[in-house]
mmCIF file of C-alpha atoms in Angstrom:
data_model
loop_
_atom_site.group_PDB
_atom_site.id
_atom_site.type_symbol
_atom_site.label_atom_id
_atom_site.label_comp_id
_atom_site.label_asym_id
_atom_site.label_seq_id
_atom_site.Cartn_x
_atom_site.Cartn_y
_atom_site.Cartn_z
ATOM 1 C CA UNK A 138 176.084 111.945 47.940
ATOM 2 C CA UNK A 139 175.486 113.362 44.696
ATOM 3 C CA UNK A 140 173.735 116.677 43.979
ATOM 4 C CA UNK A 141 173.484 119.536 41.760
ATOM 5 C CA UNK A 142 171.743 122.994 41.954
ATOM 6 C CA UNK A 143 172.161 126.725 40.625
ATOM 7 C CA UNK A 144 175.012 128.438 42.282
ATOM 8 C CA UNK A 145 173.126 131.755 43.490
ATOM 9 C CA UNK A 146 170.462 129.377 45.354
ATOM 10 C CA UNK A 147 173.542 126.907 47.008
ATOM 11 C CA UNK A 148 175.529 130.377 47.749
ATOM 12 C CA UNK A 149 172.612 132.126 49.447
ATOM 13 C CA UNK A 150 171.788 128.975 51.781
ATOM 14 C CA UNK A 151 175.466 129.034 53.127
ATOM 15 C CA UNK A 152 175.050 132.797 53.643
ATOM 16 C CA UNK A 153 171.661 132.374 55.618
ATOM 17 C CA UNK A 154 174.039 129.611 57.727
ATOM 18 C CA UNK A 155 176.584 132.652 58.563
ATOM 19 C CA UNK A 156 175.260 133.797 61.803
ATOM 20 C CA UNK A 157 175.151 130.265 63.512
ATOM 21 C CA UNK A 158 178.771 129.819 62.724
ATOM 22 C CA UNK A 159 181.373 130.531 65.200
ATOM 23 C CA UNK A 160 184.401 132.601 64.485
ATOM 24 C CA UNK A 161 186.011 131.142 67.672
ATOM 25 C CA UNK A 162 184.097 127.844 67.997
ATOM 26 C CA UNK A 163 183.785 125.400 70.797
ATOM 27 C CA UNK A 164 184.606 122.297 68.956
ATOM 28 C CA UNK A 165 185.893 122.626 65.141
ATOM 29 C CA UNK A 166 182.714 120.450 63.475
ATOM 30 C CA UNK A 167 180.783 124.313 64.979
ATOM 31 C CA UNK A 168 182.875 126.035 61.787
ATOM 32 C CA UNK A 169 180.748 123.461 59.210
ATOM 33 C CA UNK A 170 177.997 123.314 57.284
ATOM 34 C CA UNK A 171 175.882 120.515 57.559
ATOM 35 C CA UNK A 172 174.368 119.407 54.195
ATOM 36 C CA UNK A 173 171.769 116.783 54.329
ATOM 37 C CA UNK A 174 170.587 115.196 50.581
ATOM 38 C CA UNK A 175 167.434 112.911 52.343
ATOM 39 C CA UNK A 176 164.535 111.382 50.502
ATOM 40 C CA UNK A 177 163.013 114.655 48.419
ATOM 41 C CA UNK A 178 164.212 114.598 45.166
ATOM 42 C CA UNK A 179 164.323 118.196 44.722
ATOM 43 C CA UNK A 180 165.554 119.550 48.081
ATOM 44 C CA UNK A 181 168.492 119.935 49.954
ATOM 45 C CA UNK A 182 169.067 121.336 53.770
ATOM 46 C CA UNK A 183 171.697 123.226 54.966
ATOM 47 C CA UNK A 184 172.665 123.587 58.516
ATOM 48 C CA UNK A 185 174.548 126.048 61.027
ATOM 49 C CA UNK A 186 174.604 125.782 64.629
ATOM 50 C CA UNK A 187 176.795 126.955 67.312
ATOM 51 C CA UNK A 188 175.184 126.636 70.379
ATOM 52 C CA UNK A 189 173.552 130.211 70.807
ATOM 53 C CA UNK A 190 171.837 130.119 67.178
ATOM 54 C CA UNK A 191 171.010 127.265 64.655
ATOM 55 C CA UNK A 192 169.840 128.347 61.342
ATOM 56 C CA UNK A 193 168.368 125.310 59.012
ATOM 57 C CA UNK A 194 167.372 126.083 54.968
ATOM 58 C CA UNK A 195 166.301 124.861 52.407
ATOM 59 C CA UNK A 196 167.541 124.764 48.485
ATOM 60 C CA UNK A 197 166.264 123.677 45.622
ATOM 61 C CA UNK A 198 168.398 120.866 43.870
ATOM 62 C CA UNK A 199 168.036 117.618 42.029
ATOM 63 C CA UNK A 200 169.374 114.894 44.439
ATOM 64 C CA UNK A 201 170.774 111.717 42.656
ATOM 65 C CA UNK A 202 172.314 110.107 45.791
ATOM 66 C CA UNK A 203 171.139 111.241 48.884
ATOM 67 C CA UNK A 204 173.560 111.821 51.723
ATOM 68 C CA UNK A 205 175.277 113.706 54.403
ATOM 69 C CA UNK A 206 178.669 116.382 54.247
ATOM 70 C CA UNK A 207 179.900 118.660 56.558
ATOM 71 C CA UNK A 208 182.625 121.000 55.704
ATOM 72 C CA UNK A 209 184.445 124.271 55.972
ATOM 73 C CA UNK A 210 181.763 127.328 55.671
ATOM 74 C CA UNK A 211 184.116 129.634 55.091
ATOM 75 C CA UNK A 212 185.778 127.650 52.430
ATOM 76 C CA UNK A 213 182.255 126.564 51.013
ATOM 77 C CA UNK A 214 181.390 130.468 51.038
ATOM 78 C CA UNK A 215 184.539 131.333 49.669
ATOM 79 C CA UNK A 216 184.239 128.687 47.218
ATOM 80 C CA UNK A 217 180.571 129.331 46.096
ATOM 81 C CA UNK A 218 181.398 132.919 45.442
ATOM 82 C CA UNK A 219 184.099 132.682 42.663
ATOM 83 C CA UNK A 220 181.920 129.717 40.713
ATOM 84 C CA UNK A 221 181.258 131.100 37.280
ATOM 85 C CA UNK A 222 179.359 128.489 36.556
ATOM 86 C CA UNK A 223 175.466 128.802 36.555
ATOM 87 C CA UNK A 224 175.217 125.470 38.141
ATOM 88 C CA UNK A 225 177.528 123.080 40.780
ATOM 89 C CA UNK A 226 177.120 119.480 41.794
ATOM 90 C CA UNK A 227 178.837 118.180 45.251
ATOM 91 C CA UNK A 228 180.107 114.533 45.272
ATOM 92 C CA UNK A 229 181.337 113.243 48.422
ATOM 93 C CA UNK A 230 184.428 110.161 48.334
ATOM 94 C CA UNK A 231 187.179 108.922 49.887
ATOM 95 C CA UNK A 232 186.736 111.127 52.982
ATOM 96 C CA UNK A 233 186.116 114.479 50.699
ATOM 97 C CA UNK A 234 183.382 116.480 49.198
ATOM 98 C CA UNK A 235 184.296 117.323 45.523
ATOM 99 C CA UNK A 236 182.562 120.300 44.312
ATOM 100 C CA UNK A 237 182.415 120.680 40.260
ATOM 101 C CA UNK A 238 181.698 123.358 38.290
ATOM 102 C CA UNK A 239 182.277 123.193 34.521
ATOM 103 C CA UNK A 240 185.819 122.528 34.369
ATOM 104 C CA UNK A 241 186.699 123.720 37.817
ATOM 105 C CA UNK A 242 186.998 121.261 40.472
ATOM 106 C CA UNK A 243 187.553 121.668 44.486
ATOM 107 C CA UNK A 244 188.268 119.198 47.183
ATOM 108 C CA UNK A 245 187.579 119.681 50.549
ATOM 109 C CA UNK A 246 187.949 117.731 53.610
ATOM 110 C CA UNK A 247 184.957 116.450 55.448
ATOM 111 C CA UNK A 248 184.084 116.499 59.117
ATOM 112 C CA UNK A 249 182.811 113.925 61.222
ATOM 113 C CA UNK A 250 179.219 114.587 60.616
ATOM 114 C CA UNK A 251 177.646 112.687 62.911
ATOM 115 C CA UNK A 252 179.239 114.548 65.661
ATOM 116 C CA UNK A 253 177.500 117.612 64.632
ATOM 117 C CA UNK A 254 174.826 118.934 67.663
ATOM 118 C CA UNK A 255 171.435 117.587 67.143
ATOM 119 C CA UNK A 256 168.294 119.796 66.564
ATOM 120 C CA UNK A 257 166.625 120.985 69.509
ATOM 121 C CA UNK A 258 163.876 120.842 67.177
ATOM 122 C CA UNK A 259 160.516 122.689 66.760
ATOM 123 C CA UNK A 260 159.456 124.866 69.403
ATOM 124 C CA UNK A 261 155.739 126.107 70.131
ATOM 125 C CA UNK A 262 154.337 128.845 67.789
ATOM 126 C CA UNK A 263 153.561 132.220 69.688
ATOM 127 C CA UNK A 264 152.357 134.400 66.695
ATOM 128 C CA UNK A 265 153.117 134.947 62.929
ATOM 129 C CA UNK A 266 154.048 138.978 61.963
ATOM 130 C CA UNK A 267 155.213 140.668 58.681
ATOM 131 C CA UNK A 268 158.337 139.684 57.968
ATOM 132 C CA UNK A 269 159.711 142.806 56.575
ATOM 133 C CA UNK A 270 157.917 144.671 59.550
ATOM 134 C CA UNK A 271 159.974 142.713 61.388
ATOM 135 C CA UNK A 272 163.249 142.600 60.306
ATOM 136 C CA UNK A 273 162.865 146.538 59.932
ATOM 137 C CA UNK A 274 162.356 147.060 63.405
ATOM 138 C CA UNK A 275 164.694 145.534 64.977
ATOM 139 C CA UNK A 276 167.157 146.925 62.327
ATOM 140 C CA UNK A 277 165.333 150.256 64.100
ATOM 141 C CA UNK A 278 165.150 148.737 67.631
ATOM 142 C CA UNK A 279 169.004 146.999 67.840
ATOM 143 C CA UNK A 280 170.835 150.211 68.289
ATOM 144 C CA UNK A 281 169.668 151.108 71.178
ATOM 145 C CA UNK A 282 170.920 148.013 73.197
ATOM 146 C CA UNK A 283 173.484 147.937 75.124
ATOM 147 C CA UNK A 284 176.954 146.113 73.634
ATOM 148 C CA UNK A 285 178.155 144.967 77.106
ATOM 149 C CA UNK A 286 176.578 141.932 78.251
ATOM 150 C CA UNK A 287 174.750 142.233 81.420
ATOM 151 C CA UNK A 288 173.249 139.512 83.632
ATOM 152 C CA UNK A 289 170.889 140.952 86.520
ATOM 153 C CA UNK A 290 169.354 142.870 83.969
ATOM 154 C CA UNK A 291 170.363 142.130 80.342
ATOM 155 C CA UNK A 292 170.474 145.311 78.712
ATOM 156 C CA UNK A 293 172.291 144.123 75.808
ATOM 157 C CA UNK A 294 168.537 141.944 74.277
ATOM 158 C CA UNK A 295 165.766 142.914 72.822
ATOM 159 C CA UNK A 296 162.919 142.841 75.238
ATOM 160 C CA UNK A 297 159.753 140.893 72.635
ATOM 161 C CA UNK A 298 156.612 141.698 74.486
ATOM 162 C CA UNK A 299 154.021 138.741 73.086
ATOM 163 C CA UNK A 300 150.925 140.295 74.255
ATOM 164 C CA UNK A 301 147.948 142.131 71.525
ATOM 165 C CA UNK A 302 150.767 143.868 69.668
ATOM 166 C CA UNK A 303 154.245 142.320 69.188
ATOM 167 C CA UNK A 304 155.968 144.702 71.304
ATOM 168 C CA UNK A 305 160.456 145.243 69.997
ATOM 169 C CA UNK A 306 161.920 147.261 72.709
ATOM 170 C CA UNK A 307 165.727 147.300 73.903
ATOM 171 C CA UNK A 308 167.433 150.070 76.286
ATOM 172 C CA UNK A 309 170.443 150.915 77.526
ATOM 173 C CA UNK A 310 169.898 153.213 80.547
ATOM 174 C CA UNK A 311 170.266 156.604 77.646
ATOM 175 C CA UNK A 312 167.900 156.186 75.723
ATOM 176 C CA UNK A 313 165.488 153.451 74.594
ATOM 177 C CA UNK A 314 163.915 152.424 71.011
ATOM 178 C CA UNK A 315 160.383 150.710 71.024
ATOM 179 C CA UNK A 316 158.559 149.134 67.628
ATOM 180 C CA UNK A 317 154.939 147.980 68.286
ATOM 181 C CA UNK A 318 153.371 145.533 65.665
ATOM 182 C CA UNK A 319 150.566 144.312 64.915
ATOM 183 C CA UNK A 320 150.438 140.466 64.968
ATOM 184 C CA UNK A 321 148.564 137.600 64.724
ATOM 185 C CA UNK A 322 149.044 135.640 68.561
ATOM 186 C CA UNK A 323 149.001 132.240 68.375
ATOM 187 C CA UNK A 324 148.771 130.852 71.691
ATOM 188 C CA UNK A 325 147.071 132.368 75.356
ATOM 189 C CA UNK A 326 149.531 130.122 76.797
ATOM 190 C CA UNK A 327 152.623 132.239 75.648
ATOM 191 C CA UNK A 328 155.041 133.953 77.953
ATOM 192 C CA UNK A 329 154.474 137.346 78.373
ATOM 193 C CA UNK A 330 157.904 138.305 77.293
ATOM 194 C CA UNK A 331 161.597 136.855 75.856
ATOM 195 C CA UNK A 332 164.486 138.683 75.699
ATOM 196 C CA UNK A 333 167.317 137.429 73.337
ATOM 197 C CA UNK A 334 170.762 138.746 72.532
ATOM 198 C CA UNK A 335 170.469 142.054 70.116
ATOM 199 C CA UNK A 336 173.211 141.242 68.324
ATOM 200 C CA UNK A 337 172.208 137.523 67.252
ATOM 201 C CA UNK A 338 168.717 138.808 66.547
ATOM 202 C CA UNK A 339 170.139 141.425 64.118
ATOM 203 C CA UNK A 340 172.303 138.945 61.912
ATOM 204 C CA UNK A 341 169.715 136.285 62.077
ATOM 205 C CA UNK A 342 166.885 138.437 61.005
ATOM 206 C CA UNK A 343 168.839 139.839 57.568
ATOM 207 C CA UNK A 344 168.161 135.803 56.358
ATOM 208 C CA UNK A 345 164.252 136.031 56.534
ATOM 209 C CA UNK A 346 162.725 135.810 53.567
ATOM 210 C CA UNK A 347 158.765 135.495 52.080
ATOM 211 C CA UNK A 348 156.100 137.461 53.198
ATOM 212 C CA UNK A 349 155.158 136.363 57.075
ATOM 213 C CA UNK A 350 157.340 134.716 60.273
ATOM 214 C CA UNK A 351 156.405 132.722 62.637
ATOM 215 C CA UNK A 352 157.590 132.492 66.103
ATOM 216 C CA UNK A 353 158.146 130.159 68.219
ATOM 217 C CA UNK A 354 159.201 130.035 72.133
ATOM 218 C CA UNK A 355 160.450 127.974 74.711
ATOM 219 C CA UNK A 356 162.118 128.349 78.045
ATOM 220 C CA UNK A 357 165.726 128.735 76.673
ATOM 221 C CA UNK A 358 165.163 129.753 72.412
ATOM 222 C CA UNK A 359 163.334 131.987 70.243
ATOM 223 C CA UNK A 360 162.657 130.086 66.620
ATOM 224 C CA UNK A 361 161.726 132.274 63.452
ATOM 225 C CA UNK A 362 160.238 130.470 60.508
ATOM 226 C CA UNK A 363 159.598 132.463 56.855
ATOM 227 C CA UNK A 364 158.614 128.595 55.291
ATOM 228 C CA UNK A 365 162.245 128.398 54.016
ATOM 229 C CA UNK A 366 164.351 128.944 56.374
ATOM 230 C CA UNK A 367 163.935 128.265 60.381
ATOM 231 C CA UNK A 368 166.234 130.209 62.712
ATOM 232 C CA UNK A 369 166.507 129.273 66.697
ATOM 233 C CA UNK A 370 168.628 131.697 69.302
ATOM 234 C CA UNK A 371 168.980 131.329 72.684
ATOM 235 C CA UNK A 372 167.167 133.516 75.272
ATOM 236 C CA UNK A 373 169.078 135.858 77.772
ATOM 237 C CA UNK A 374 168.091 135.125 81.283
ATOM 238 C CA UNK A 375 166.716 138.186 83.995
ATOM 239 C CA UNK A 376 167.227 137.216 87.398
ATOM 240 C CA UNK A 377 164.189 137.540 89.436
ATOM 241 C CA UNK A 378 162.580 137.433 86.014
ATOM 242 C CA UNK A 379 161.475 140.407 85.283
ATOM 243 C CA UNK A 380 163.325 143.147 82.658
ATOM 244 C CA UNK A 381 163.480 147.242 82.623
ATOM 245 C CA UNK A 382 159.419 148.445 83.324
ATOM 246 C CA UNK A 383 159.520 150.260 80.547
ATOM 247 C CA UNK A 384 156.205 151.767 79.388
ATOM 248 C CA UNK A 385 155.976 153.991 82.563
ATOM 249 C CA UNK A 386 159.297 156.026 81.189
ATOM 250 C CA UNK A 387 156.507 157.335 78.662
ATOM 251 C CA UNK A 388 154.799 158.724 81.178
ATOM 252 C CA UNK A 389 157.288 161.764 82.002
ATOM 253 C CA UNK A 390 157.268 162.321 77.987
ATOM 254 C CA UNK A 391 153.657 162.946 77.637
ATOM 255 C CA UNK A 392 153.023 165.554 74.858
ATOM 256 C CA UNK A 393 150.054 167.385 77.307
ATOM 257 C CA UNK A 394 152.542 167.750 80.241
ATOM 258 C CA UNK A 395 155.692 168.974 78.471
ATOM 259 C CA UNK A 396 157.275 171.410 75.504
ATOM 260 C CA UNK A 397 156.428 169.920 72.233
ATOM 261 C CA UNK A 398 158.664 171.016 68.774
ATOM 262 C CA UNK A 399 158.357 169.445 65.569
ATOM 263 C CA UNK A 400 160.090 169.242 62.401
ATOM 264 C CA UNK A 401 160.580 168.001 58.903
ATOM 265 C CA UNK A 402 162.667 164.591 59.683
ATOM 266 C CA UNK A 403 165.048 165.188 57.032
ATOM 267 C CA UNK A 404 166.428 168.918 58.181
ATOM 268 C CA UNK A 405 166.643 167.487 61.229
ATOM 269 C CA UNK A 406 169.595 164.603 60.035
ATOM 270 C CA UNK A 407 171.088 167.140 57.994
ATOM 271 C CA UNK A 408 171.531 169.318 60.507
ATOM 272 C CA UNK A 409 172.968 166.563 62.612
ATOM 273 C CA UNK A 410 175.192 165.324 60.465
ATOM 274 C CA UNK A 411 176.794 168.898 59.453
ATOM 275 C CA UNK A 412 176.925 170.137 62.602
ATOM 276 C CA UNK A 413 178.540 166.897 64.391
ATOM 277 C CA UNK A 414 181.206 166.968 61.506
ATOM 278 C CA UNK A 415 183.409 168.756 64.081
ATOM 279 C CA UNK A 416 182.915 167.369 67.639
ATOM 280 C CA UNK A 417 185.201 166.034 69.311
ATOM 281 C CA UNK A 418 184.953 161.777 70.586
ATOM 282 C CA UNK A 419 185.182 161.411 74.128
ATOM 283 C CA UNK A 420 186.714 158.465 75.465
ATOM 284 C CA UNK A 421 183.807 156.286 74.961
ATOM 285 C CA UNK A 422 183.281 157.218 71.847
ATOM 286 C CA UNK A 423 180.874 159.759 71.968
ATOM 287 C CA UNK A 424 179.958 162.954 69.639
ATOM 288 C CA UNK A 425 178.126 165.723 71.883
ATOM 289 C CA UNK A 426 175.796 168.226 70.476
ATOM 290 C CA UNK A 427 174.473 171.110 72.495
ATOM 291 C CA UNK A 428 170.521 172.059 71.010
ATOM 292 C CA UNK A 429 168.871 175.209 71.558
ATOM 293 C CA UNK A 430 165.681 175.318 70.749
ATOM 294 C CA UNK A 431 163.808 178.649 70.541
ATOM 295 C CA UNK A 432 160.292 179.974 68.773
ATOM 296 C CA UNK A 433 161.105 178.878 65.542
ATOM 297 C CA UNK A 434 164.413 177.135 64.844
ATOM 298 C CA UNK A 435 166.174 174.536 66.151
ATOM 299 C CA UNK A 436 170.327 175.536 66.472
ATOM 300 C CA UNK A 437 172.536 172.656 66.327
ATOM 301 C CA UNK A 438 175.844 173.150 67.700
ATOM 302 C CA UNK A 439 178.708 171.530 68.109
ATOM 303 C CA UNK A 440 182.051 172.473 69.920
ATOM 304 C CA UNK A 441 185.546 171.398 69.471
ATOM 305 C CA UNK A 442 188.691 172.348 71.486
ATOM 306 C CA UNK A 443 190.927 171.072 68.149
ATOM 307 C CA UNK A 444 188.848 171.400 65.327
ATOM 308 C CA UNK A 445 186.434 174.935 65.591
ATOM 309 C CA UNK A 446 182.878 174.897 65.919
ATOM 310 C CA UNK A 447 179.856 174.284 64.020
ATOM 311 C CA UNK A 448 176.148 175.951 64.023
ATOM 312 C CA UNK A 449 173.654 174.550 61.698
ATOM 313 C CA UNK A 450 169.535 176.101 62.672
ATOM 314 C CA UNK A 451 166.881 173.352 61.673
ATOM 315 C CA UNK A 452 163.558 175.390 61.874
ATOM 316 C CA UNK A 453 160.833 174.273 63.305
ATOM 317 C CA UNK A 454 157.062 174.011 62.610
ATOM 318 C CA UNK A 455 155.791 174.188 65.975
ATOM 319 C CA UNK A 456 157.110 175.309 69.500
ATOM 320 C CA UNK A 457 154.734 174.998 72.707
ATOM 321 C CA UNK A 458 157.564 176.785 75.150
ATOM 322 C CA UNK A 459 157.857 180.140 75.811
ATOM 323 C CA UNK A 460 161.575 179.884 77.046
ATOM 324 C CA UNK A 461 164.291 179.275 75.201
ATOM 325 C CA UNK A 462 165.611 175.282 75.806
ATOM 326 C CA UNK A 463 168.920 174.062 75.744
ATOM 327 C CA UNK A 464 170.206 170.937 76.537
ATOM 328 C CA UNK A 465 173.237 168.314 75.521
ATOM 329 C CA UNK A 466 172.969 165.051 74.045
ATOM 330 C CA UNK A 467 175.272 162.029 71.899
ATOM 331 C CA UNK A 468 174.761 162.856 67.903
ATOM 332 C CA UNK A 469 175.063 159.143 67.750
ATOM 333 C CA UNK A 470 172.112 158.207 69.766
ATOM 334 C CA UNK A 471 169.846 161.036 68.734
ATOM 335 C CA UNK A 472 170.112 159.942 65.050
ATOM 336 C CA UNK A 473 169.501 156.618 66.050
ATOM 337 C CA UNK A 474 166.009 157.305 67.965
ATOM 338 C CA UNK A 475 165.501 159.955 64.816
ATOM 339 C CA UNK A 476 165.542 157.103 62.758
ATOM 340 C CA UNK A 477 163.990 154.395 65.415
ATOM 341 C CA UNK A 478 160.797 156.519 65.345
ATOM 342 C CA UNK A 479 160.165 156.304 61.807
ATOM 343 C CA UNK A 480 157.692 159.223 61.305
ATOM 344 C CA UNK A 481 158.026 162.471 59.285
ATOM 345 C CA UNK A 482 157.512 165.405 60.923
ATOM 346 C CA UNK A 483 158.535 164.283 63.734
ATOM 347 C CA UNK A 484 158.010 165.328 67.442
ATOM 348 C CA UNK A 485 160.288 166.045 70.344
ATOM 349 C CA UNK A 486 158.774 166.521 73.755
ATOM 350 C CA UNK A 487 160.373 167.436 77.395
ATOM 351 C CA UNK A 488 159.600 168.756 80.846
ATOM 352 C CA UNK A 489 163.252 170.761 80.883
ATOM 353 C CA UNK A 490 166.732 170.101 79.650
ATOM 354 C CA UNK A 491 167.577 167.464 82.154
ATOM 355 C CA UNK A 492 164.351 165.245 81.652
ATOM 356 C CA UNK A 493 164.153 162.713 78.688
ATOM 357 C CA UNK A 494 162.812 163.481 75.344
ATOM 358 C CA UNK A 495 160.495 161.381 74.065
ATOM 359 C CA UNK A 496 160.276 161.127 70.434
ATOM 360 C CA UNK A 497 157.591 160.634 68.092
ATOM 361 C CA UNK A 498 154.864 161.166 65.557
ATOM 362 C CA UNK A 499 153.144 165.176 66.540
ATOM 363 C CA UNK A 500 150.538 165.108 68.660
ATOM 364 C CA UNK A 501 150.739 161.306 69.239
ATOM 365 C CA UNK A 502 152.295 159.755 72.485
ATOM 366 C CA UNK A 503 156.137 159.152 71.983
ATOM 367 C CA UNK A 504 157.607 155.622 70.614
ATOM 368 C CA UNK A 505 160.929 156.864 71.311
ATOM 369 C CA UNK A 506 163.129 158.174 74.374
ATOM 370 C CA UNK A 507 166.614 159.933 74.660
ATOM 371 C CA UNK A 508 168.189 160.758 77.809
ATOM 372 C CA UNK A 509 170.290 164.576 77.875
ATOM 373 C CA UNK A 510 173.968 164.392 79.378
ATOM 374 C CA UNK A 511 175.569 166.426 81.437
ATOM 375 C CA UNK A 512 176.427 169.829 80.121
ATOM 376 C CA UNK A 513 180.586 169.907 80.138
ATOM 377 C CA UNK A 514 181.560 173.432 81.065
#
């Protein structure tokens, strides 16, 4: 094999790789890079796979001997990231791929490359989105999931409803984070739902690139295309099939049966963040706020046996209630379905101070919900 190409193209096809390669893998060829030099003159792929995500891209790069190399991606990114050259070219001999650029030369070891997994290959296209849309809700969506893996009901995916509207929803019992998009469905004969790993679909999606993605389903993997780069993850299985019925929560957070209050999006983080400075972290890591909410402000409080107290008002633009309402939830997760919702000003509805909140755009049905803990006395 001999190739050359600019660094910043090679360097940002082993990045896109990163999320398909194991820290702890299975078998060692799992911690390689595959890079395939085939019959186009101007292309190479690059290849990362370990068994719950395969990512495959594409780089630009004038092939003089096509062939095959799989090696170290950490060394490669390692490597890649100190060239100072504009340009590298990758030799492979005598059992090692030489990489060259200017005067600087590396060695590295290959791996036995045709041991490396095959491709389970293309799966059927369900719809093509906006790929920034995308990635930006589940980077909106992802928090709320849970980060212990589950198996009757796997709270720790995102739930992808492929029905009129691409629908990005993940829960963990406190609250739960929704994103609806519009779409263009490809296919009547789609599933009505996959749920994949949260995690994996949050480092995958940072790779996506160009304007649209495609995606593509089977019975076990989810595939996202962007024309350069195709990613594949597995799919989390639900026993009995089914996953958390989760429009119906909206239904106890409708803004004609409960206490609406809005406000400006931004006083409301500030006042989060100031007020939470002092709180103390329970044992699972949590920051607890208590809210009052009255005619016209919001009071943000937070109270600390070690390190004082802390009252910051946010005020409001509109209250519905008559009553004063108080009631106790995690900083952490509030700011998250703050920032899930995506809407300035933004709307906070409840029954009482031990129903959910549903969060959202005023006047507009909530996107968002966040479940109130138990007062600590």
């Amino acid at each position: 094999m001999l190739i050359t190409c600019p660094t910043s193209a090679i360097l940002a096809g082993v990045k896109a790789c990163a999320p398909a390669i194991s820290g702890k893998p299975a078998m060692p060829i799992l911690a390689g890079v595959l890079i395939t030099a085939g019959d186009e003159s101007d292309v190479i792929v690059l290849r990362g796979f370990d068994y719950e995500a395969e990512v495959t891209t594409r780089v630009n790069a004038r092939v003089e001997d096509p062939g095959v190399a799989l090696v170290s991606h950490r060394l490669m990114s390692q490597i890649l990231a100190v060239v100072g050259a504009a340009t590298v070219t990758l030799t492979t001999e005598d059992g090692r791929l030489t990489v060259s650029a200017g005067k600087a030369v590396w060695r590295l070891p290959l791996m036995t490359a045709d041991a490396f997994p095959a491709s389970p290959g293309q799966l059927p296209t369900v719809g093509t989105v906006d790929t920034q849309a995308f990635m930006d809700a589940v980077d909106r969506v992802a928090p709320a999931a849970s980060d212990k893996v589950s198996i009757d009901i796997p709270l720790h995916a995102i739930h992808l409803g492929l029905g009129d509207t691409l629908d990005i929803v993940a829960t963990d019992k406190y609250r739960l984070h929704t994103a609806l998009l519009p779409w263009t469905r490809a296919s009547i004969d789609a599933p009505q739902f996959v749920l994949t790993p949260a995690a994996k679909l949050l480092a995958v999606t940072r790779g996506l690139a160009g304007d649209t993605v495609t995606l593509g389903a089977s019975d076990s993997r989810l595939s996202l295309t962007d024309g350069t780069t195709v990613i594949t993850t597995a799919l989390s299985a639900s026993r009995g099939g089914g996953w958390v019925a989760w429009r119906p929560l909206f239904d106890g957070v409708n803004p004609d049966t409960g206490v609406t209050y809005v406000f400006d999006r931004d006083d409301l983080t500030t006042a989060i963040k100031q007020a939470v400075t002092v709180a103390d972290v329970t044992d699972t890591g949590a920051r607890h706020l208590l809210l009052t909410v009255t005619a016209d402000e919001l009071l943000v409080r937070a109270v600390s046996a070690h390190s004082g107290d802390s009252a910051v008002p946010c005020p409001l633009t509109d209250y519905t209630g008559t009553e004063p309402l108080e009631w106790v939830v995690s900083a952490d997760f509030l700011l998250a379905a703050v920032a899930a919702a995506d809407v300035d000003p933004i709307q906070f509805t409840q029954k009482s101070a031990k129903m959910p909140v549903g969060i959202g755009a005023p006047k507009e049905p909530a996107t968002q919900i966040a479940m109130p803990i138990r007062k600590v006395s």
